[in-house]
Short mmCIF file of C-alpha atoms and ligand atoms in Angstrom, two decimals:
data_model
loop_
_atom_site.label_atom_id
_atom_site.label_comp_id
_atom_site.label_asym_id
_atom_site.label_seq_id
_atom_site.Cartn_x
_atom_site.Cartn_y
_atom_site.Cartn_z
CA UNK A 1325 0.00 0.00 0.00
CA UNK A 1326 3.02 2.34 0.87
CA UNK A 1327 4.41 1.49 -2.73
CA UNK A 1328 0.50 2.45 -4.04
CA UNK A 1329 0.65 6.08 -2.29
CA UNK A 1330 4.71 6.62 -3.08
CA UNK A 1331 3.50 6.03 -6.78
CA UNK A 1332 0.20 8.14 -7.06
CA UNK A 1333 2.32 11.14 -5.59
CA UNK A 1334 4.79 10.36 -7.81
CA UNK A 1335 2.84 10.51 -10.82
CA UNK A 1336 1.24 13.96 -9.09
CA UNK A 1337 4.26 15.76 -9.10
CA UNK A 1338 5.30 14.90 -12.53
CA UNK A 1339 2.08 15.87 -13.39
CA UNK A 1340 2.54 19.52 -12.03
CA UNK A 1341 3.19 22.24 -14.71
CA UNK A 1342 6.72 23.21 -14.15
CA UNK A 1343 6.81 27.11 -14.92
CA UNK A 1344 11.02 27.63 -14.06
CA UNK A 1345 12.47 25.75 -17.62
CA UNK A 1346 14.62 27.94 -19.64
CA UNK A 1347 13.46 28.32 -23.53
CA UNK A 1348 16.20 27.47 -25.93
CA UNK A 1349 16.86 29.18 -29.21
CA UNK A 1350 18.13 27.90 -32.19
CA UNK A 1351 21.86 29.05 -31.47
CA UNK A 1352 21.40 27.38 -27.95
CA UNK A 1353 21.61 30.53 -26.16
CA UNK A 1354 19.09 30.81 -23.46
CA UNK A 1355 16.04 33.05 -23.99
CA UNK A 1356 13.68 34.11 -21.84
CA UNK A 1357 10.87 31.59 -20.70
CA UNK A 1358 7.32 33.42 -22.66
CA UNK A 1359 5.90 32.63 -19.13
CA UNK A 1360 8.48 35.48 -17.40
CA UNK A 1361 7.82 38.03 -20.13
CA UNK A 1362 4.96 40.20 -20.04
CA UNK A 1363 3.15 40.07 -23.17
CA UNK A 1364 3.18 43.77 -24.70
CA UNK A 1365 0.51 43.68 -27.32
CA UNK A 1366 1.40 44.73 -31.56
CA UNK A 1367 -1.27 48.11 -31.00
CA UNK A 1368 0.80 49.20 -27.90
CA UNK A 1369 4.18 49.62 -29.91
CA UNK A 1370 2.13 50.80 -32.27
CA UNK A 1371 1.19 54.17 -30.45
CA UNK A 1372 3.90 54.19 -27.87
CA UNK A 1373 6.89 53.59 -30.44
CA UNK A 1374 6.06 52.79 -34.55
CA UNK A 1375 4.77 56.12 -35.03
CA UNK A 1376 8.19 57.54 -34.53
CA UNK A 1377 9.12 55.51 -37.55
CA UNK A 1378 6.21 55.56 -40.16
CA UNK A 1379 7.36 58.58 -41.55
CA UNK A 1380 10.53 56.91 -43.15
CA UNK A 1381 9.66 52.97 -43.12
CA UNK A 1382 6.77 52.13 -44.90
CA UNK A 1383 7.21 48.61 -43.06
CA UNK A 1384 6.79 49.98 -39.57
CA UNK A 1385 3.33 50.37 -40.52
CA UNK A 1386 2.09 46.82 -39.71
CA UNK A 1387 3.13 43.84 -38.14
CA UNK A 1388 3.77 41.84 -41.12
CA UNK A 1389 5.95 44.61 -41.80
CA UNK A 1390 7.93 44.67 -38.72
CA UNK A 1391 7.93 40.62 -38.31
CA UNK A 1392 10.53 40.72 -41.17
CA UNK A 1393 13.05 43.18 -38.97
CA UNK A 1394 12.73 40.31 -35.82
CA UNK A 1395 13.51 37.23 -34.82
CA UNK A 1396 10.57 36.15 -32.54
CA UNK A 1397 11.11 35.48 -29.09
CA UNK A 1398 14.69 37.27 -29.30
CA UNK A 1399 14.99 41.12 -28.74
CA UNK A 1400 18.53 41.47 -28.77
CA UNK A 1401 18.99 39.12 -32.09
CA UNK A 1402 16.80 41.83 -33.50
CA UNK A 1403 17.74 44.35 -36.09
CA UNK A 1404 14.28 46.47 -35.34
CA UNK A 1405 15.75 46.26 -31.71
CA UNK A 1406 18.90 46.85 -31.86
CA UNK A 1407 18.50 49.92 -34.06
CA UNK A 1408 16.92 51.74 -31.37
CA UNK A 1409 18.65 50.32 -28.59
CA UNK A 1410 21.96 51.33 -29.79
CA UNK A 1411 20.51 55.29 -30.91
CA UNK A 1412 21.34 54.51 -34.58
CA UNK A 1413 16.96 55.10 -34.95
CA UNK A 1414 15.13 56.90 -34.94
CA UNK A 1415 17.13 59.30 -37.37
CA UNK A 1416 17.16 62.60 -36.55
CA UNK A 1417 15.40 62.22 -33.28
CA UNK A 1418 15.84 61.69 -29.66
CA UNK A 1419 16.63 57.93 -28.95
CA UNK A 1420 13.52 56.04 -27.17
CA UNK A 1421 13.25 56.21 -23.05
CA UNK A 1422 14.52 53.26 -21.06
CA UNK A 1423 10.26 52.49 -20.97
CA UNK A 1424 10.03 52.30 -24.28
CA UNK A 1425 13.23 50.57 -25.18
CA UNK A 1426 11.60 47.81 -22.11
CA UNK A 1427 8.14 47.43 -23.74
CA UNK A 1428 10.08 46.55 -27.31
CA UNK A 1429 11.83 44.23 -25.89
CA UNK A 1430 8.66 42.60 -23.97
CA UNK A 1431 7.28 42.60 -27.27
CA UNK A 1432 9.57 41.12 -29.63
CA UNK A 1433 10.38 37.90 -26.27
CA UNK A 1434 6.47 37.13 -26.08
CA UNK A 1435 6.25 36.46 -29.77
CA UNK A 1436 6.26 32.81 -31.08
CA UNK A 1437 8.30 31.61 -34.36
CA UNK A 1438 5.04 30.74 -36.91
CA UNK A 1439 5.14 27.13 -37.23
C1 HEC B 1263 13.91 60.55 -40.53
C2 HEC B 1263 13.79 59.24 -41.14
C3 HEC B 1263 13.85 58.01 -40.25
C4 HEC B 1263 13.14 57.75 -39.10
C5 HEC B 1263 12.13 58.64 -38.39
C6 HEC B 1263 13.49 56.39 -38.72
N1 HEC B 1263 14.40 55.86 -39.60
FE1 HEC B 1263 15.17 53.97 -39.59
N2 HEC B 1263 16.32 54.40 -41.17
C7 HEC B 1263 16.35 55.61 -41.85
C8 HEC B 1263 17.39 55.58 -42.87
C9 HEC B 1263 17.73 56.71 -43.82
C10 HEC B 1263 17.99 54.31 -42.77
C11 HEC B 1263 19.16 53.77 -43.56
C12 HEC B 1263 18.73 53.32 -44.92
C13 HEC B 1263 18.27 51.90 -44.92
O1 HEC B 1263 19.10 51.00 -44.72
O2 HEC B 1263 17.05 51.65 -45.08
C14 HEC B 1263 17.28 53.58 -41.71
C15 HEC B 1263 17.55 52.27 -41.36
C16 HEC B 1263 16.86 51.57 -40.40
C17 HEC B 1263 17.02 50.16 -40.11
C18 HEC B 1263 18.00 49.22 -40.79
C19 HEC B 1263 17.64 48.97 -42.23
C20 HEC B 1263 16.40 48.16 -42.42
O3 HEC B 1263 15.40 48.70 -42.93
O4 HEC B 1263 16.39 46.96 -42.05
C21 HEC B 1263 16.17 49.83 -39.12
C22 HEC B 1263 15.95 48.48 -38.47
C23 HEC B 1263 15.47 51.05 -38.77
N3 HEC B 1263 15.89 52.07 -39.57
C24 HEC B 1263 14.52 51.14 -37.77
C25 HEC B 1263 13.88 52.31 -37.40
C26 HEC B 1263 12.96 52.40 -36.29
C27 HEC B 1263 12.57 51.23 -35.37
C28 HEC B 1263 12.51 53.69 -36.23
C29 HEC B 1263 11.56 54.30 -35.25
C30 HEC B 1263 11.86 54.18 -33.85
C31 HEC B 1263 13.18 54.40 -37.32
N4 HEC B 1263 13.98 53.53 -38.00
C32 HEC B 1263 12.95 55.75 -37.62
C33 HEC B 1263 15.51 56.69 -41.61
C34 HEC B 1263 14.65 56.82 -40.55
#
């Protein structure tokens, strides 16, 4: 019977969503697990930051558009990131706040590679 109740906790545990696992990219660096990144959603880089790039980039315009400057699920591998992160964009403006740079980055981790 001890065997029984060893077992059936067992089998609980296993059963248990574990929420701590690392997400590996392709190039085996670690990304962030989509369960520790707060989803930012497409409309709110829309307002917040893509209107500081319209004027120039016809692609910032949608999210088909921008899809083809990111690598889903990895800010920093990026080049829509790392544009603005580094000050190279927006040209001839002041680079984005900290905030903004933050809710990018949120945005670009909580997306998923289409199948
Ligand atoms: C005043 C015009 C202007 C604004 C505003 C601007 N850019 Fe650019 N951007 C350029 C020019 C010019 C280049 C260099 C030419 C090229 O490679 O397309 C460039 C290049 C880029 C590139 C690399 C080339 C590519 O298209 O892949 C990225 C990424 C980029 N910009 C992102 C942004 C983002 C994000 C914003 C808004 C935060 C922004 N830009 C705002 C003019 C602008």
């Amino acid at each position: 019977m001890k065997i029984l109740s060893l077992l059936a906790l067992f089998l609980l545990v296993s059963c248990l969503p574990d929420k701590g696992d690392l997400v590996y990219s392709l190039d085996g660096k670690p990304a962030v697990s989509p369960v520790e990144v707060e989803a930012v959603s497409f409309a709110t880089i829309q307002t917040e930051i893509l209107t500081k790039c319209t004027d120039c980039h016809r692609w910032a315009k949608t999210e088909e558009g921008i899809r083809k400057k990111l690598v889903p699920g990895n800010a920093e591998a990026s080049k829509l990131f790392r544009s603005v992160e580094s000050g190279f964009m927006p040209e001839d403006a002041p680079p984005l706040t900290t905030k903004e740079l933050e809710l990018l980055r949120g945005y670009i981790n909580s997306l998923v590679a289409a199948p």
